[in-house]
Short mmCIF file of C-alpha atoms and ligand atoms in Angstrom, two decimals:
data_model
loop_
_atom_site.label_atom_id
_atom_site.label_comp_id
_atom_site.label_asym_id
_atom_site.label_seq_id
_atom_site.Cartn_x
_atom_site.Cartn_y
_atom_site.Cartn_z
CA UNK L 338 3.23 20.89 -15.31
CA UNK L 339 -0.14 20.10 -16.85
CA UNK L 340 -3.21 21.30 -15.10
CA UNK L 341 -6.59 20.25 -16.37
CA UNK L 342 -9.65 21.77 -14.79
CA UNK L 343 -13.27 20.96 -15.27
CA UNK L 344 -12.91 19.19 -18.57
CA UNK L 345 -16.23 18.02 -20.01
CA UNK L 346 -16.87 16.15 -23.21
CA UNK L 347 -20.10 14.75 -24.63
CA UNK L 348 -20.85 12.75 -27.73
CA UNK L 349 -24.45 13.22 -28.83
CA UNK L 350 -25.60 14.31 -25.38
CA UNK L 351 -23.83 11.36 -23.77
CA UNK L 352 -21.45 12.82 -21.19
CA UNK L 353 -18.26 10.87 -21.72
CA UNK L 354 -15.92 12.97 -19.59
CA UNK L 355 -17.48 14.53 -16.55
CA UNK L 356 -15.69 17.39 -14.77
CA UNK L 357 -12.20 15.98 -15.07
CA UNK L 358 -9.59 17.66 -12.87
CA UNK L 359 -6.08 16.38 -13.22
CA UNK L 360 -2.67 17.59 -12.21
CA UNK L 361 0.23 16.02 -14.07
CA UNK L 362 3.65 16.53 -12.53
CA UNK L 363 6.86 16.69 -14.52
CA UNK L 364 8.69 13.42 -15.24
CA UNK L 365 6.12 11.29 -13.50
CA UNK L 366 4.36 8.31 -15.01
CA UNK L 367 0.59 8.04 -14.73
CA UNK L 368 -1.38 4.93 -15.61
CA UNK L 369 -5.05 5.35 -16.44
CA UNK L 370 -7.08 2.27 -15.68
CA UNK L 371 -10.76 1.56 -16.02
CA UNK L 372 -13.34 -0.55 -17.74
CA UNK L 373 -13.98 -0.36 -21.44
CA UNK L 374 -16.00 2.74 -22.24
CA UNK L 375 -15.02 4.60 -19.08
CA UNK L 376 -13.48 7.44 -21.13
CA UNK L 377 -9.75 6.68 -20.98
CA UNK L 378 -9.01 7.13 -24.68
CA UNK L 379 -11.25 10.15 -24.94
CA UNK L 380 -9.35 11.80 -22.10
CA UNK L 381 -6.01 11.19 -23.85
CA UNK L 382 -7.42 12.44 -27.13
CA UNK L 383 -8.70 15.59 -25.42
CA UNK L 384 -5.24 16.28 -23.99
CA UNK L 385 -3.71 16.44 -27.44
CA UNK L 386 -6.82 17.98 -28.99
CA UNK L 387 -7.59 15.07 -31.27
CA UNK L 388 -10.98 15.57 -29.65
CA UNK L 389 -12.07 19.04 -28.66
CA UNK L 390 -13.60 19.09 -25.18
CA UNK L 391 -16.83 21.03 -24.75
CA UNK L 392 -15.52 23.04 -21.83
CA UNK L 393 -12.73 23.30 -19.31
CA UNK L 394 -9.15 24.55 -19.21
CA UNK L 395 -5.73 23.09 -19.68
CA UNK L 396 -2.41 24.68 -18.82
CA UNK L 397 0.69 23.18 -20.32
CA UNK L 398 4.05 24.99 -20.45
CA UNK L 399 3.21 28.59 -21.27
CA UNK L 400 -0.05 27.64 -22.94
CA UNK L 401 -3.35 28.31 -21.27
CA UNK L 402 -6.13 26.73 -23.26
CA UNK L 403 -9.79 27.44 -22.81
CA UNK L 404 -11.43 24.43 -24.45
CA UNK L 405 -14.57 26.34 -25.28
CA UNK L 406 -12.53 28.89 -27.18
CA UNK L 407 -9.67 27.14 -28.92
CA UNK L 408 -7.36 29.34 -30.95
CA UNK L 409 -6.03 28.39 -34.34
CA UNK L 410 -2.46 27.79 -33.30
CA UNK L 411 -3.29 26.05 -30.00
CA UNK L 412 -3.51 22.80 -31.95
CA UNK L 413 -0.08 23.19 -33.46
CA UNK L 414 1.43 24.18 -30.14
CA UNK L 415 -0.16 21.21 -28.43
CA UNK L 416 1.09 18.82 -31.09
CA UNK L 417 4.59 20.18 -30.52
CA UNK L 418 4.36 19.50 -26.81
CA UNK L 419 2.44 16.27 -26.71
CA UNK L 420 3.52 12.97 -28.28
CA UNK L 421 1.09 10.13 -28.78
CA UNK L 422 1.54 6.40 -29.19
CA UNK L 423 -1.50 4.65 -30.62
CA UNK L 424 -2.85 1.17 -30.14
CA UNK L 425 -2.54 0.40 -33.85
CA UNK L 426 0.78 2.22 -34.31
CA UNK L 427 -0.60 4.59 -36.99
CA UNK L 428 2.58 4.42 -39.05
CA UNK L 429 2.62 5.64 -42.64
CA UNK L 430 2.63 2.46 -44.73
CA UNK L 431 4.44 4.11 -47.63
CA UNK L 432 7.29 5.46 -45.50
CA UNK L 433 10.26 3.61 -44.07
CA UNK L 434 10.84 3.26 -40.35
CA UNK L 435 13.28 6.16 -40.45
CA UNK L 436 10.96 8.33 -42.54
CA UNK L 437 8.10 7.65 -40.14
CA UNK L 438 10.23 9.19 -37.40
CA UNK L 439 11.63 12.09 -39.43
CA UNK L 440 8.44 13.13 -41.23
CA UNK L 441 7.06 15.44 -38.56
CA UNK L 442 10.54 16.52 -37.47
CA UNK L 443 10.90 18.03 -40.95
CA UNK L 444 7.36 19.24 -41.63
CA UNK L 445 6.17 20.35 -38.17
CA UNK L 446 9.38 21.00 -36.30
CA UNK L 447 11.30 22.42 -39.25
CA UNK L 448 14.51 20.44 -38.83
CA UNK L 449 16.75 20.03 -41.85
CA UNK L 450 16.63 16.59 -43.43
CA UNK L 451 20.16 15.86 -42.24
CA UNK L 452 19.39 16.82 -38.64
CA UNK L 453 16.09 14.91 -38.74
CA UNK L 454 17.93 11.80 -39.96
CA UNK L 455 20.50 12.17 -37.21
CA UNK L 456 17.73 12.36 -34.59
CA UNK L 457 15.87 9.54 -36.32
CA UNK L 458 18.83 7.21 -36.05
CA UNK L 459 19.40 8.21 -32.44
CA UNK L 460 15.87 7.11 -31.55
CA UNK L 461 15.96 4.00 -33.73
CA UNK L 462 18.97 3.07 -31.68
CA UNK L 463 17.16 3.73 -28.40
CA UNK L 464 14.31 1.40 -29.38
CA UNK L 465 16.81 -1.18 -30.68
CA UNK L 466 15.90 -0.96 -34.37
CA UNK L 467 18.85 0.76 -36.05
CA UNK L 468 19.09 -2.09 -38.51
CA UNK L 469 15.48 -1.56 -39.64
CA UNK L 470 15.80 2.08 -40.73
CA UNK L 471 14.92 1.35 -44.35
CA UNK L 472 12.21 -1.20 -43.69
CA UNK L 473 8.59 -0.38 -44.42
CA UNK L 474 5.98 -1.09 -41.72
CA UNK L 475 4.70 -4.15 -43.60
CA UNK L 476 8.17 -5.67 -43.22
CA UNK L 477 8.11 -5.25 -39.45
CA UNK L 478 6.41 -7.21 -36.69
CA UNK L 479 3.71 -5.51 -34.63
CA UNK L 480 6.14 -5.11 -31.75
CA UNK L 481 8.72 -3.51 -34.02
CA UNK L 482 6.11 -1.21 -35.55
CA UNK L 483 5.06 -0.10 -32.10
CA UNK L 484 8.69 0.55 -31.13
CA UNK L 485 8.91 2.79 -34.23
CA UNK L 486 5.73 4.49 -33.02
CA UNK L 487 7.41 5.12 -29.68
CA UNK L 488 10.61 6.38 -31.33
CA UNK L 489 8.51 8.76 -33.41
CA UNK L 490 6.74 10.09 -30.33
CA UNK L 491 10.01 10.57 -28.43
CA UNK L 492 12.02 12.06 -31.28
CA UNK L 493 10.69 15.60 -31.09
CA UNK L 494 11.27 15.72 -27.36
CA UNK L 495 7.70 16.52 -26.34
CA UNK L 496 6.82 17.67 -22.85
CA UNK L 497 4.60 14.65 -22.38
CA UNK L 498 3.88 11.35 -24.10
CA UNK L 499 0.46 9.74 -24.14
CA UNK L 500 0.16 6.01 -24.72
CA UNK L 501 -3.23 4.56 -25.58
CA UNK L 502 -3.05 0.82 -24.95
CA UNK L 503 0.27 0.50 -26.75
CA UNK L 504 0.41 -3.28 -26.41
CA UNK L 505 -3.18 -4.37 -26.78
CA UNK L 506 -2.96 -5.06 -30.53
CA UNK L 507 0.11 -7.24 -30.10
CA UNK L 508 0.49 -10.98 -29.93
CA UNK L 509 1.33 -11.91 -26.33
CA UNK L 510 4.94 -12.80 -27.13
CA UNK L 511 5.55 -9.29 -28.51
CA UNK L 512 4.12 -7.39 -25.54
CA UNK L 513 7.28 -7.50 -23.45
CA UNK L 514 9.56 -6.03 -26.09
CA UNK L 515 7.34 -2.94 -26.21
CA UNK L 516 6.95 -2.71 -22.43
CA UNK L 517 10.74 -3.01 -22.12
CA UNK L 518 11.16 0.00 -24.39
CA UNK L 519 8.65 2.01 -22.36
CA UNK L 520 10.53 1.03 -19.22
CA UNK L 521 13.80 2.53 -20.40
CA UNK L 522 12.31 5.93 -21.20
CA UNK L 523 13.79 8.36 -18.72
CA UNK L 524 13.00 11.91 -17.71
CA UNK L 525 9.71 12.08 -19.51
CA UNK L 526 6.21 12.75 -18.34
CA UNK L 527 3.98 9.93 -19.50
CA UNK L 528 0.31 9.03 -19.32
CA UNK L 529 -0.33 5.43 -20.15
CA UNK L 530 -3.70 3.83 -20.73
CA UNK L 531 -3.20 0.13 -20.33
CA UNK L 532 -4.78 -3.14 -19.37
CA UNK L 533 -1.36 -4.49 -18.37
CA UNK L 534 -2.03 -4.08 -14.68
CA UNK L 535 1.19 -5.61 -13.44
CA UNK L 536 3.16 -3.32 -15.69
CA UNK L 537 1.17 -0.28 -14.53
CA UNK L 538 1.74 -1.29 -10.96
CA UNK L 539 5.49 -1.53 -11.46
CA UNK L 540 6.13 1.48 -13.64
CA UNK L 541 3.58 4.13 -12.64
CA UNK L 542 4.05 6.76 -9.99
CA UNK L 543 0.30 7.25 -9.86
CA UNK L 544 -2.76 5.28 -10.85
CA UNK L 545 -5.78 7.12 -12.18
CA UNK L 546 -8.91 5.01 -12.11
CA UNK L 547 -11.84 6.06 -14.28
CA UNK L 548 -15.43 5.01 -14.22
CA UNK L 549 -18.30 6.46 -16.27
CA UNK L 550 -16.30 9.43 -17.42
CA UNK L 551 -15.05 10.39 -13.99
CA UNK L 552 -11.77 9.97 -12.19
CA UNK L 553 -12.94 8.15 -9.10
CA UNK L 554 -9.58 7.18 -7.62
CA UNK L 555 -6.12 8.60 -7.89
CA UNK L 556 -3.36 7.20 -5.75
CA UNK L 557 -0.03 5.42 -5.68
CA UNK L 558 0.03 1.92 -7.20
CA UNK L 559 0.69 0.59 -3.72
CA UNK L 560 -2.48 2.21 -2.35
CA UNK L 561 -4.61 1.47 -5.39
CA UNK L 562 -3.75 -2.19 -5.74
CA UNK L 563 -3.66 -2.98 -2.04
CA UNK L 564 -6.46 -0.77 -0.79
CA UNK L 565 -8.82 0.34 -3.56
CA UNK L 566 -11.30 2.79 -2.09
CA UNK L 567 -14.35 2.27 -4.29
CA UNK L 568 -16.47 -0.75 -5.02
CA UNK L 569 -15.87 -0.22 -8.74
CA UNK L 570 -12.12 -0.34 -8.38
CA UNK L 571 -12.41 -3.46 -6.23
CA UNK L 572 -14.56 -5.13 -8.88
CA UNK L 573 -12.21 -4.03 -11.65
CA UNK L 574 -9.21 -5.44 -9.85
CA UNK L 575 -10.86 -8.70 -8.94
CA UNK L 576 -11.80 -9.27 -12.57
CA UNK L 577 -8.46 -8.48 -14.03
CA UNK L 578 -5.93 -9.75 -11.63
CA UNK L 579 -6.23 -12.74 -9.40
CA UNK L 580 -2.67 -12.39 -8.20
CA UNK L 581 -3.16 -9.01 -6.64
CA UNK L 582 -3.57 -9.05 -2.93
CA UNK L 583 -5.93 -6.42 -1.66
CA UNK L 584 -8.43 -5.98 1.06
CA UNK L 585 -12.11 -5.87 0.12
N1 ATP Y 279 -16.24 9.57 -31.66
C1 ATP Y 279 -17.18 9.11 -30.82
N2 ATP Y 279 -18.49 9.29 -31.07
C2 ATP Y 279 -19.44 8.87 -30.21
N3 ATP Y 279 -19.17 8.25 -29.04
C3 ATP Y 279 -17.89 8.05 -28.73
C4 ATP Y 279 -16.82 8.46 -29.59
N4 ATP Y 279 -15.64 8.13 -29.00
C5 ATP Y 279 -15.96 7.52 -27.84
N5 ATP Y 279 -17.31 7.47 -27.68
C6 ATP Y 279 -17.99 6.91 -26.50
O1 ATP Y 279 -17.42 7.49 -25.36
C7 ATP Y 279 -17.31 6.56 -24.30
C8 ATP Y 279 -15.88 6.47 -23.84
O2 ATP Y 279 -15.10 5.93 -24.88
P1 ATP Y 279 -13.54 5.71 -24.77
O3 ATP Y 279 -13.08 5.22 -26.10
O4 ATP Y 279 -12.92 6.95 -24.26
O5 ATP Y 279 -13.46 4.58 -23.67
P2 ATP Y 279 -12.19 3.73 -23.17
O6 ATP Y 279 -12.20 3.84 -21.69
O7 ATP Y 279 -10.99 4.18 -23.91
O8 ATP Y 279 -12.60 2.26 -23.59
P3 ATP Y 279 -11.67 1.03 -24.09
O9 ATP Y 279 -11.05 0.43 -22.86
O10 ATP Y 279 -12.65 0.09 -24.72
O11 ATP Y 279 -10.68 1.57 -25.07
C9 ATP Y 279 -17.87 5.24 -24.84
O12 ATP Y 279 -19.21 5.14 -24.43
C10 ATP Y 279 -17.78 5.43 -26.33
O13 ATP Y 279 -18.76 4.70 -26.99
MG1 MG Y 280 -9.70 3.21 -25.26
#
């Protein structure tokens, strides 16, 4: 469904993504794991063209993008196909919860206001926040703001949703309410960068493990957590999760 080949990205001569090849299958959930600085966020940001890779290709739906020669409307098409949930929610402070969801439905996707509101309420309901439609972000907890962020990403029915550490800015007691919302999302392709290893293990169909800008392991959670293949993955797992049983 998404095919990324030979994606490279440098910042000031520092190669941050190094020959990334990735096949993303429809309606599967991928968790990207790796140490800080390994390139996880940059990879997500390259997929929705918030960062422009230096080279490589990406096929998504009927789009075939050559990163070294991006066309003007590639960006718009990508934004219509790819939803993103950010660590810090990125909600508009001066818009209500409902307006945060309907804004791009009206401006980018050209829905009427009435239709956008209808969709907005549908997704507020899905994330359990129908009663907060007219609240501004400052009146919502972090967990509620993130659930609005998720509703906003889902509302335009994108082909794929990218989550960049959606719970890492939250107080521990609010993490579960957001993970529970992610859990109920059905029939959607998702790539999730997270440090919630137990959650990744439970929810993901595949684990992608990155180190120094490369994907160095890609396997089922079962294989990754029980039998990591590389020393780096073994070290990563031993640091983060003492409960995980795996063979060194
Ligand atoms: N805009 C930028 N300009 C320069 N360097 C950058 C930029 N964005 C990221 N980098 C560098 O690219 C590398 C990968 O960063 P990235 O944010 O993708 O890592 P990450 O795996 O998401 O880390 P974390 O777990 O801390 O979020 C890091 O060395 C980082 O300093
Ligand atoms: Mg990151």
